[in-house]
mmCIF file with all atom_site columns, C-alpha atoms in Angstrom:
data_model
loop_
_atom_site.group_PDB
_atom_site.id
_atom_site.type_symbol
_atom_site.label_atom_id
_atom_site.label_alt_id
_atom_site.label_comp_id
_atom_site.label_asym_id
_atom_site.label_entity_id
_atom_site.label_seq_id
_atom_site.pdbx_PDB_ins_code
_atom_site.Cartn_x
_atom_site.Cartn_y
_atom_site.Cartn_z
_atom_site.occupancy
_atom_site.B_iso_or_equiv
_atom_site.pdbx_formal_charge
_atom_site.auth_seq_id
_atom_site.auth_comp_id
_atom_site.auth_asym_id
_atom_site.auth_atom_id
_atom_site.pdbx_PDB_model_num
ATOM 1   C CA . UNK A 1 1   ? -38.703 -1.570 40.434  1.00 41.00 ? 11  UNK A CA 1
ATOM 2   C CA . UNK A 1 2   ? -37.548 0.514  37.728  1.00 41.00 ? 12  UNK A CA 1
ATOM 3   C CA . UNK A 1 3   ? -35.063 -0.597 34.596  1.00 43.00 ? 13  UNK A CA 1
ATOM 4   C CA . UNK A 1 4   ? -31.266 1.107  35.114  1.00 42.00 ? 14  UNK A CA 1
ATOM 5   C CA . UNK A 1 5   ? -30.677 3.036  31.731  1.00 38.00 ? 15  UNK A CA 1
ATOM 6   C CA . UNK A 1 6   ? -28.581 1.002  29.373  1.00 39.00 ? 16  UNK A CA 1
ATOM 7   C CA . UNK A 1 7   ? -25.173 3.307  29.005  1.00 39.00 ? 17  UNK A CA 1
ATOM 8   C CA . UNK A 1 8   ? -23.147 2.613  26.073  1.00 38.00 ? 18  UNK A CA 1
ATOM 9   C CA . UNK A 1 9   ? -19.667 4.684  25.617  1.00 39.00 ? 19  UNK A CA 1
ATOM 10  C CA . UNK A 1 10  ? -18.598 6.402  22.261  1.00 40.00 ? 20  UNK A CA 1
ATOM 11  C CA . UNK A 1 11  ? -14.957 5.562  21.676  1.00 43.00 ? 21  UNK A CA 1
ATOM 12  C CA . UNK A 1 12  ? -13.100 6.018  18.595  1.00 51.00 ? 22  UNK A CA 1
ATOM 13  C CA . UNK A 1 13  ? -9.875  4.467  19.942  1.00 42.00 ? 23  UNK A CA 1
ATOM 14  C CA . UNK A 1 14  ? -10.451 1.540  22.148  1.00 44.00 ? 24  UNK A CA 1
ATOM 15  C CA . UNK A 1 15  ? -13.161 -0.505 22.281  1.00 48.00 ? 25  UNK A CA 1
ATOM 16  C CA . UNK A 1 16  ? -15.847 -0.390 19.456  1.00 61.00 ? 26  UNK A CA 1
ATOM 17  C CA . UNK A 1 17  ? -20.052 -0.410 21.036  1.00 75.00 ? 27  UNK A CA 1
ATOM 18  C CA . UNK A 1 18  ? -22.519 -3.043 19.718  1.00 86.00 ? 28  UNK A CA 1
ATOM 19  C CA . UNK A 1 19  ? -26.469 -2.406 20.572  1.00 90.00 ? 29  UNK A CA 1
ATOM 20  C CA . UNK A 1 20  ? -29.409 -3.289 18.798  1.00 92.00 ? 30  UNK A CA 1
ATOM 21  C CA . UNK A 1 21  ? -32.153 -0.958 17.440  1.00 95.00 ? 31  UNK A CA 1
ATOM 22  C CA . UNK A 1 22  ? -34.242 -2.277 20.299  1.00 95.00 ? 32  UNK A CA 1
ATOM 23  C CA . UNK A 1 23  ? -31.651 -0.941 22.774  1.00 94.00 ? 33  UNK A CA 1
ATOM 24  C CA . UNK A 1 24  ? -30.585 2.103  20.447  1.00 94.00 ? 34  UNK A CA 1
ATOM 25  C CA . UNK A 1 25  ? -33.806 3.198  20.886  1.00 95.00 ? 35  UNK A CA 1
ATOM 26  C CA . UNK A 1 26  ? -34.104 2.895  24.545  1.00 95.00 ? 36  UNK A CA 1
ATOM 27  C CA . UNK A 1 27  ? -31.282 5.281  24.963  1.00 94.00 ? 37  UNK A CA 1
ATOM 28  C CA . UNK A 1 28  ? -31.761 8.940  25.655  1.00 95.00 ? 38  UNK A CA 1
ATOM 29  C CA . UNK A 1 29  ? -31.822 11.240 22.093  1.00 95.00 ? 39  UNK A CA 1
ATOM 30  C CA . UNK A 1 30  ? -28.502 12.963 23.215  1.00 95.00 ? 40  UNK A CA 1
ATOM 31  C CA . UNK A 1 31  ? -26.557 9.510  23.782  1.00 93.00 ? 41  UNK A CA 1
ATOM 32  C CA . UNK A 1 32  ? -27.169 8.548  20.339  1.00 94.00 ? 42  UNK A CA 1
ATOM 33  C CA . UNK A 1 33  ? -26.226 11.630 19.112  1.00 95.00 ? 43  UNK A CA 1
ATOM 34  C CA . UNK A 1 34  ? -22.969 11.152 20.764  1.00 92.00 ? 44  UNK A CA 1
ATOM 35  C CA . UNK A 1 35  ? -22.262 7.762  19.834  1.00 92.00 ? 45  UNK A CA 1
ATOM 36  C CA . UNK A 1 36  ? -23.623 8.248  16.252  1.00 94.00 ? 46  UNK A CA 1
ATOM 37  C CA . UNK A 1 37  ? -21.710 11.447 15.681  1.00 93.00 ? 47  UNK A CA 1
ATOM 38  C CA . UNK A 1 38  ? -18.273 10.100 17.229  1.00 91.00 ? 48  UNK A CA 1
ATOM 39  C CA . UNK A 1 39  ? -18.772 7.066  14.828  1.00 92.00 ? 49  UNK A CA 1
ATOM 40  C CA . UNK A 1 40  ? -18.887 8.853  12.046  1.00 94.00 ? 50  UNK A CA 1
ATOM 41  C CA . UNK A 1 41  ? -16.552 11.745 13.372  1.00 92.00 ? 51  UNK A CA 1
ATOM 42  C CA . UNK A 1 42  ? -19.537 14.154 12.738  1.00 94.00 ? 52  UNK A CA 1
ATOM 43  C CA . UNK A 1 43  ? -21.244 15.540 15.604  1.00 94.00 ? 53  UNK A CA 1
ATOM 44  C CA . UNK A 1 44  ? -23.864 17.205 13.423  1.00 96.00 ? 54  UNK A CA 1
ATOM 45  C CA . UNK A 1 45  ? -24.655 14.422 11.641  1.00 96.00 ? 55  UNK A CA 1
ATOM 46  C CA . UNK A 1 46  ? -25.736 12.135 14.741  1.00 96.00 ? 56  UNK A CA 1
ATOM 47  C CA . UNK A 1 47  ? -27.474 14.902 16.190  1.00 97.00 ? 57  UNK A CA 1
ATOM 48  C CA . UNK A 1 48  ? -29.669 14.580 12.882  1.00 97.00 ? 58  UNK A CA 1
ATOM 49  C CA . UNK A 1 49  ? -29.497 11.186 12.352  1.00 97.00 ? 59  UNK A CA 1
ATOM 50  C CA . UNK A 1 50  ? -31.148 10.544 16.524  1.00 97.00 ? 60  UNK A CA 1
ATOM 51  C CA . UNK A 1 51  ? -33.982 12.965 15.760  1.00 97.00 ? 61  UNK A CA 1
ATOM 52  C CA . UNK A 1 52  ? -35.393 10.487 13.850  1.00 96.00 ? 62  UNK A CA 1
ATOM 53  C CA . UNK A 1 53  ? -35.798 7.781  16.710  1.00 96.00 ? 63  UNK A CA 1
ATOM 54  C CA . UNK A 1 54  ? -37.622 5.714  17.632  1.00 97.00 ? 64  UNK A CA 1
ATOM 55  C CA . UNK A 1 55  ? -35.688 3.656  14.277  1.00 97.00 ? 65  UNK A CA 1
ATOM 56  C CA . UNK A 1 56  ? -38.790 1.456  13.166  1.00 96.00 ? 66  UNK A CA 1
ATOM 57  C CA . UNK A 1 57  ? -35.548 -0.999 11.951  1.00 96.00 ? 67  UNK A CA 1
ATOM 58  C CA . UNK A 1 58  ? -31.782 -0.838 10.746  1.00 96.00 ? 68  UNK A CA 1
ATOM 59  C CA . UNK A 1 59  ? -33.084 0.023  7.308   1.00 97.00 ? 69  UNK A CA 1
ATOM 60  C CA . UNK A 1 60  ? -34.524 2.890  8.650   1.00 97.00 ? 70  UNK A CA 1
ATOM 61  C CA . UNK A 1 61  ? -31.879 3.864  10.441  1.00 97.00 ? 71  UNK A CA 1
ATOM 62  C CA . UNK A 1 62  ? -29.432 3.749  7.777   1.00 98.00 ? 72  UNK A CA 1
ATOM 63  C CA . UNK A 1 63  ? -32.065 5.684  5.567   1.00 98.00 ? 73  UNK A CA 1
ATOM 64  C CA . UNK A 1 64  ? -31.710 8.719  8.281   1.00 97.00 ? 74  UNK A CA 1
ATOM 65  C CA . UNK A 1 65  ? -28.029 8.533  7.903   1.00 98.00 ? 75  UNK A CA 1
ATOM 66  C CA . UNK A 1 66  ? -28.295 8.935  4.105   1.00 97.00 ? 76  UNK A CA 1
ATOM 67  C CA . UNK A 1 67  ? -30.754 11.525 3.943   1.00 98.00 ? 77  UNK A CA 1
ATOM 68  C CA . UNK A 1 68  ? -29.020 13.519 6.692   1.00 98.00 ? 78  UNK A CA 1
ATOM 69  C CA . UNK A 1 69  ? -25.676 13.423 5.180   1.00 97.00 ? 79  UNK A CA 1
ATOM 70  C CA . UNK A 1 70  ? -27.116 14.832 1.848   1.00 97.00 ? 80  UNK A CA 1
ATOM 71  C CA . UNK A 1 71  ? -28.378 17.730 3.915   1.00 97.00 ? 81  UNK A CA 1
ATOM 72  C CA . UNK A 1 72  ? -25.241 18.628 5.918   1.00 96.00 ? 82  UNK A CA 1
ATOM 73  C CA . UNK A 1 73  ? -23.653 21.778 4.445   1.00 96.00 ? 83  UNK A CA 1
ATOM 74  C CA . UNK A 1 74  ? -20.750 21.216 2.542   1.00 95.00 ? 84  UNK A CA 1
ATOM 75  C CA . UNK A 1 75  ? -18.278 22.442 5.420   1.00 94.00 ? 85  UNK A CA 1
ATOM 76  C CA . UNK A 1 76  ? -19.996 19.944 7.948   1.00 94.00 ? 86  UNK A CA 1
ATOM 77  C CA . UNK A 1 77  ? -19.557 17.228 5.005   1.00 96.00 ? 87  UNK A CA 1
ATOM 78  C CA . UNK A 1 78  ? -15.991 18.165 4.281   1.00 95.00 ? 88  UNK A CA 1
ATOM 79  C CA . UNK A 1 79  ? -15.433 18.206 8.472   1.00 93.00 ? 89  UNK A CA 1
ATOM 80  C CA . UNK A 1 80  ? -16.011 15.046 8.542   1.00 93.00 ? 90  UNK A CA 1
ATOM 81  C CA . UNK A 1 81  ? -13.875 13.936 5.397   1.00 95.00 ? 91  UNK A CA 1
ATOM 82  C CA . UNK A 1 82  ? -10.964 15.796 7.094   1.00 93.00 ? 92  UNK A CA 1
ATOM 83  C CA . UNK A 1 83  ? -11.366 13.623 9.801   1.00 92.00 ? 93  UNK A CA 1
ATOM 84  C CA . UNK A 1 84  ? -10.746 10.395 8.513   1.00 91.00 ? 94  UNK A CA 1
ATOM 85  C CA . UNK A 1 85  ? -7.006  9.108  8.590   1.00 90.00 ? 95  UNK A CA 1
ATOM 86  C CA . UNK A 1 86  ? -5.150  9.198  5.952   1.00 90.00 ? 96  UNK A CA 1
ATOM 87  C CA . UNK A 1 87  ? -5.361  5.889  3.963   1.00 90.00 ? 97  UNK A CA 1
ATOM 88  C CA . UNK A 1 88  ? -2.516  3.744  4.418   1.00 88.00 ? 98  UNK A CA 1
ATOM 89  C CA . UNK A 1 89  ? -1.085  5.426  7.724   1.00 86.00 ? 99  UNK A CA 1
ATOM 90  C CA . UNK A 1 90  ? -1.350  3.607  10.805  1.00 83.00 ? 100 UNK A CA 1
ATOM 91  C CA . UNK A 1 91  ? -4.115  4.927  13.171  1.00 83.00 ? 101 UNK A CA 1
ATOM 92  C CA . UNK A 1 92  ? -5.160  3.936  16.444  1.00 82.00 ? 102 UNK A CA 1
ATOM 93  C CA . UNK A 1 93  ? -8.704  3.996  15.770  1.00 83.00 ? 103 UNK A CA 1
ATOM 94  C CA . UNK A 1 94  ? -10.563 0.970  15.904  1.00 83.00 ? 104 UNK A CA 1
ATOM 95  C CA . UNK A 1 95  ? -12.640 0.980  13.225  1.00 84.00 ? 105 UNK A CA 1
ATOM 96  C CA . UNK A 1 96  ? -11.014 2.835  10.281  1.00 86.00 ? 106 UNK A CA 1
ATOM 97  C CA . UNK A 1 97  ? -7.774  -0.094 10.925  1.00 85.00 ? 107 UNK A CA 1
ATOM 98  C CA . UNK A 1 98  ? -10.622 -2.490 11.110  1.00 85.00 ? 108 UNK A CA 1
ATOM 99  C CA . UNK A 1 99  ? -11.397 -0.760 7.675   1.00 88.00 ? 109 UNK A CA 1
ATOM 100 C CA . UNK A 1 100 ? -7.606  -0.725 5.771   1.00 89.00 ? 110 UNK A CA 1
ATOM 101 C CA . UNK A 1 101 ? -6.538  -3.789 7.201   1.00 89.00 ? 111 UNK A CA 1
ATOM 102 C CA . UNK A 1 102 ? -5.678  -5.207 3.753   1.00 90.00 ? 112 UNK A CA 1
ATOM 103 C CA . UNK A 1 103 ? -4.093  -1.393 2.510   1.00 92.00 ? 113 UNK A CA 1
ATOM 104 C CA . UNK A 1 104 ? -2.283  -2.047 5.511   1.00 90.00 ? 114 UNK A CA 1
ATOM 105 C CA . UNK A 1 105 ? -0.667  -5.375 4.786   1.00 92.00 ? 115 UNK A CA 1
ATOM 106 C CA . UNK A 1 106 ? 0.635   -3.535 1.722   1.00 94.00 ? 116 UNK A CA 1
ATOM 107 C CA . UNK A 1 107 ? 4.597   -3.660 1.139   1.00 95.00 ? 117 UNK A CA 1
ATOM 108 C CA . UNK A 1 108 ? 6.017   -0.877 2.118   1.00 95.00 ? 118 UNK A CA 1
ATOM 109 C CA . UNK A 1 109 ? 6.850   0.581  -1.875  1.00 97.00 ? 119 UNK A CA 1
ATOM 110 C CA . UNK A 1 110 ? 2.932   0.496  -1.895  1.00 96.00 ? 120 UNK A CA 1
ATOM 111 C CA . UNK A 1 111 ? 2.005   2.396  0.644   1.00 95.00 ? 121 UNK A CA 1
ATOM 112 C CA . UNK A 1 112 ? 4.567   4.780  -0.276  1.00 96.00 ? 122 UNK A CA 1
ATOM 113 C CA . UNK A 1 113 ? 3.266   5.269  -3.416  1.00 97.00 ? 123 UNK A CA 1
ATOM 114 C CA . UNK A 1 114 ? -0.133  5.973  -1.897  1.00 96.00 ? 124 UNK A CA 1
ATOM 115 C CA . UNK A 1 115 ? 1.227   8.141  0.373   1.00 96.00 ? 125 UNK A CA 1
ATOM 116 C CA . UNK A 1 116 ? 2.684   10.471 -2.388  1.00 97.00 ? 126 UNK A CA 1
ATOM 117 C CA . UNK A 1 117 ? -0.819  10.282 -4.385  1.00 97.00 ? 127 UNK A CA 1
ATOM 118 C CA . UNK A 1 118 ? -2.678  10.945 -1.182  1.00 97.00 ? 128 UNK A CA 1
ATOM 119 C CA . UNK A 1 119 ? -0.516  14.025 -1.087  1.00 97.00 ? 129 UNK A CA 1
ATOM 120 C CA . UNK A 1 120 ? -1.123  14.501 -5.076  1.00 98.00 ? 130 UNK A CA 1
ATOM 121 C CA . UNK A 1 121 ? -4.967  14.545 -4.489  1.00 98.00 ? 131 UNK A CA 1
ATOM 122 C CA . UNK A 1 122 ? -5.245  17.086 -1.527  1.00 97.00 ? 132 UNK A CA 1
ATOM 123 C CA . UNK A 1 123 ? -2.918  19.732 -3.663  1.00 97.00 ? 133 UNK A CA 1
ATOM 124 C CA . UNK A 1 124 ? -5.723  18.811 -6.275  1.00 98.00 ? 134 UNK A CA 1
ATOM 125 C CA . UNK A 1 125 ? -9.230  18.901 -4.522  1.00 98.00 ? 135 UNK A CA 1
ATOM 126 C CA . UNK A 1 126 ? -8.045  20.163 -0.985  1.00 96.00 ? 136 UNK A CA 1
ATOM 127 C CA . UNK A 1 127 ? -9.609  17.441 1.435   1.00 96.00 ? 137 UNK A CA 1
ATOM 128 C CA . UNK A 1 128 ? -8.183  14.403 1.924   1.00 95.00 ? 138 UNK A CA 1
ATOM 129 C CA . UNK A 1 129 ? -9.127  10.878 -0.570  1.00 97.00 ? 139 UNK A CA 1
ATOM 130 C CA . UNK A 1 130 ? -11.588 8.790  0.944   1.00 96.00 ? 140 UNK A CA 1
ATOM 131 C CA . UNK A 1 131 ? -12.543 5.189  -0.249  1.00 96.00 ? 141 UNK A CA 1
ATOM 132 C CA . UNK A 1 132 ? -14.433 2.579  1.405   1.00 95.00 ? 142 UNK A CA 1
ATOM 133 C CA . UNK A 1 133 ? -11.637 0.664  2.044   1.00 91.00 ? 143 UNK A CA 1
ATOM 134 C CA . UNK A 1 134 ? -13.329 -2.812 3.294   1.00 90.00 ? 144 UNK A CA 1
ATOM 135 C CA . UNK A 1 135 ? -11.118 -5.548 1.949   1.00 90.00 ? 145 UNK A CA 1
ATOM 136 C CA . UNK A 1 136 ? -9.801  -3.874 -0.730  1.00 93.00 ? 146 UNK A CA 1
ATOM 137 C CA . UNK A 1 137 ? -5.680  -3.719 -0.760  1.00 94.00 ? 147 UNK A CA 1
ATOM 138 C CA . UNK A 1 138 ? -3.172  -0.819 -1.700  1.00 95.00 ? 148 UNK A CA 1
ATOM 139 C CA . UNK A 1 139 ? -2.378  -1.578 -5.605  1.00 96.00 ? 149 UNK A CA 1
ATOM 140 C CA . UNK A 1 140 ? -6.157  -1.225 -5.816  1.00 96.00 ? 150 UNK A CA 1
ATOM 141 C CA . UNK A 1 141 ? -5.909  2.022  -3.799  1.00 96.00 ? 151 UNK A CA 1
ATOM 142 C CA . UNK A 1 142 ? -3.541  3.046  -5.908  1.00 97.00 ? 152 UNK A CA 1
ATOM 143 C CA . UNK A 1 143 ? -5.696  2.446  -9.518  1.00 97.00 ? 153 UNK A CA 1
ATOM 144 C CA . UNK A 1 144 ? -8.402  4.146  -7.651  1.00 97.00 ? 154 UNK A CA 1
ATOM 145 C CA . UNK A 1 145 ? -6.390  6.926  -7.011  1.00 97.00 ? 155 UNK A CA 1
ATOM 146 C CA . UNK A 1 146 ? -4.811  7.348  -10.178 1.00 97.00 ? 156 UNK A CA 1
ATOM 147 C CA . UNK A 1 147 ? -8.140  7.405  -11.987 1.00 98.00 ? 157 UNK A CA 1
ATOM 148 C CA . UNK A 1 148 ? -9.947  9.623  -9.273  1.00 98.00 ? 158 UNK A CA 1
ATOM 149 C CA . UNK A 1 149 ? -6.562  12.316 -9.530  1.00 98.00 ? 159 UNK A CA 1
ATOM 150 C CA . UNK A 1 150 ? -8.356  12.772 -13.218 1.00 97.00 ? 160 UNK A CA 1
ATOM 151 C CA . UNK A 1 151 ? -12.055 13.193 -12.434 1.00 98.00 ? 161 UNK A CA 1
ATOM 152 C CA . UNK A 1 152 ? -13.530 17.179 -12.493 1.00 98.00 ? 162 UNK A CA 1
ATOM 153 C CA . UNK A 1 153 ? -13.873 18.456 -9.012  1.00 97.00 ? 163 UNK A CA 1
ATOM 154 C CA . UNK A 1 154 ? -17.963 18.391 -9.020  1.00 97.00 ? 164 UNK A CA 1
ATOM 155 C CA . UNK A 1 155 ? -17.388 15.042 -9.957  1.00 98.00 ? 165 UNK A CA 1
ATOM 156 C CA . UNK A 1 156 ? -14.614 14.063 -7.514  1.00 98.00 ? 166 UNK A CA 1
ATOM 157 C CA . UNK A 1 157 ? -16.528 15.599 -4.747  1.00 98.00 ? 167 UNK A CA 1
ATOM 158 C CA . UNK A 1 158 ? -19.941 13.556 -5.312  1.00 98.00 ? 168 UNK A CA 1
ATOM 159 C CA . UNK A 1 159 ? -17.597 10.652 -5.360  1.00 98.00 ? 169 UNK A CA 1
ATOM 160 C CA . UNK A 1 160 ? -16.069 11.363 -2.132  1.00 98.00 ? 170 UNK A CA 1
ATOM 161 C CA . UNK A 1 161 ? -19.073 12.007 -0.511  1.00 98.00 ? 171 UNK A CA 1
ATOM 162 C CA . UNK A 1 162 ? -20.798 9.107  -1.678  1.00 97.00 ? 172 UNK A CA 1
ATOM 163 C CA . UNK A 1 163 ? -17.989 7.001  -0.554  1.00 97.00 ? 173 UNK A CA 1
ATOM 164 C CA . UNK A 1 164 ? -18.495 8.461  3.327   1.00 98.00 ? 174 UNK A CA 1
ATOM 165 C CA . UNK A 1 165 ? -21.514 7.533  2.853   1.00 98.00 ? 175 UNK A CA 1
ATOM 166 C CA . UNK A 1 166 ? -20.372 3.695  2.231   1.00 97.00 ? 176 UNK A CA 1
ATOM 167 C CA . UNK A 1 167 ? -18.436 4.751  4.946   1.00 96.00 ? 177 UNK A CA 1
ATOM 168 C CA . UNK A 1 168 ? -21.123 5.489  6.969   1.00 97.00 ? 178 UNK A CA 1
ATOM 169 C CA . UNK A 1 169 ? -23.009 2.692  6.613   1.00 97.00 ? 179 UNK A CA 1
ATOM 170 C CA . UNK A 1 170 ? -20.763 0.013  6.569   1.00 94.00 ? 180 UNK A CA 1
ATOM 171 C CA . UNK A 1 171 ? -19.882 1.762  10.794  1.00 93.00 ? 181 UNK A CA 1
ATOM 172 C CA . UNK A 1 172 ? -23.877 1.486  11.064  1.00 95.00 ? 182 UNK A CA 1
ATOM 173 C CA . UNK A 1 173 ? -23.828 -1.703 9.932   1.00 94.00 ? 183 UNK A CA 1
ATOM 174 C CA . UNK A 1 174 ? -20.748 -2.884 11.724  1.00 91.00 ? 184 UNK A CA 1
ATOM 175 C CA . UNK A 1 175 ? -22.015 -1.881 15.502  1.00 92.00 ? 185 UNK A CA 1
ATOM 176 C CA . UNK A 1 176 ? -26.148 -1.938 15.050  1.00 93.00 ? 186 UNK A CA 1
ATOM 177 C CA . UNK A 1 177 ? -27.811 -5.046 14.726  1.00 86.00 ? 187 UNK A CA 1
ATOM 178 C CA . UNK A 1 178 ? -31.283 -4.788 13.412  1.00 74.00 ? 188 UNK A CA 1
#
């Protein structure tokens, strides 16, 4: 008697997925992709990221996410900025509220005031800010901002993508046991 296929379901709004990297790797290279990708809102990237499976461990994992991220050209990278939500704004999914749950609990003058830098940085580097927001609030949103507003683009944009790549592996982390 065979094993049914284990079937785990993407969702960025509802419900978040938890597996292993026993049962990650049980699961067909295109599901991964798609959960993978819709995690990290880039399709590219998981399609990347699940050609390395089997995962010998979580480390391993993660290390595929890394590497594959430094490799996506810059419009997949910036795709995948673009769709974050804005910090601060209520969003419906799961885990980016999960994420700015303390920016969130902000008084409303605070989020205001990272609403109008938010809109100060895109004029400036034309994608949206991005911080790995885990338990951090909104006045230290807003020092982060302020300081990032004066970095050089090069250097703004190696910030940015290092922090989806916190980003990135914090989801990882959050849904994959190893």
């Amino acid at each position: 008697m065979s094993e049914q296929p284990i079937t785990v379901t993407p969702t960025r709004t509802t419900t978040p997925f938890h597996t292993d990297i026993a049962e990650l790797n049980q699961l067909p290279c295109e599901q991964v992709a798609a959960l993978i990708g819709d995690l990290l809102y880039n399709p590219p990237l998981g399609d990347a990221i699940a050609a390395d499976q089997p995962f010998r461990s979580l480390e391993h994992l993660l290390d595929a996410a890394h590497r594959e991220l430094l490799r996506l050209p810059r419009v997949e990278v910036l795709s995948s900025i673009q769709a974050h939500p804005v910090l601060g704004e209520e969003t419906t999914d799961i885990y980016s509220r999960a994420e700015q749950s303390f920016i969130l609990e902000s008084p409303p003058e605070v989020l205001a005031d990272i609403a109008d830098l938010c809109r100060r940085y895109e004029d400036r580097f034309h994608h949206l800010f991005l911080v790995c927001a885990q338990g951090i609030g909104g006045h230290e949103v807003l020092r982060l901002l302020s300081r990032r507003l004066n970095n050089p683009t090069v250097t703004e944009w190696e910030t940015t993508v290092r922090e989806l790549g916190r980003i990135n592996t914090l989801r990882l982390r959050s849904v994959i046991r190893g």
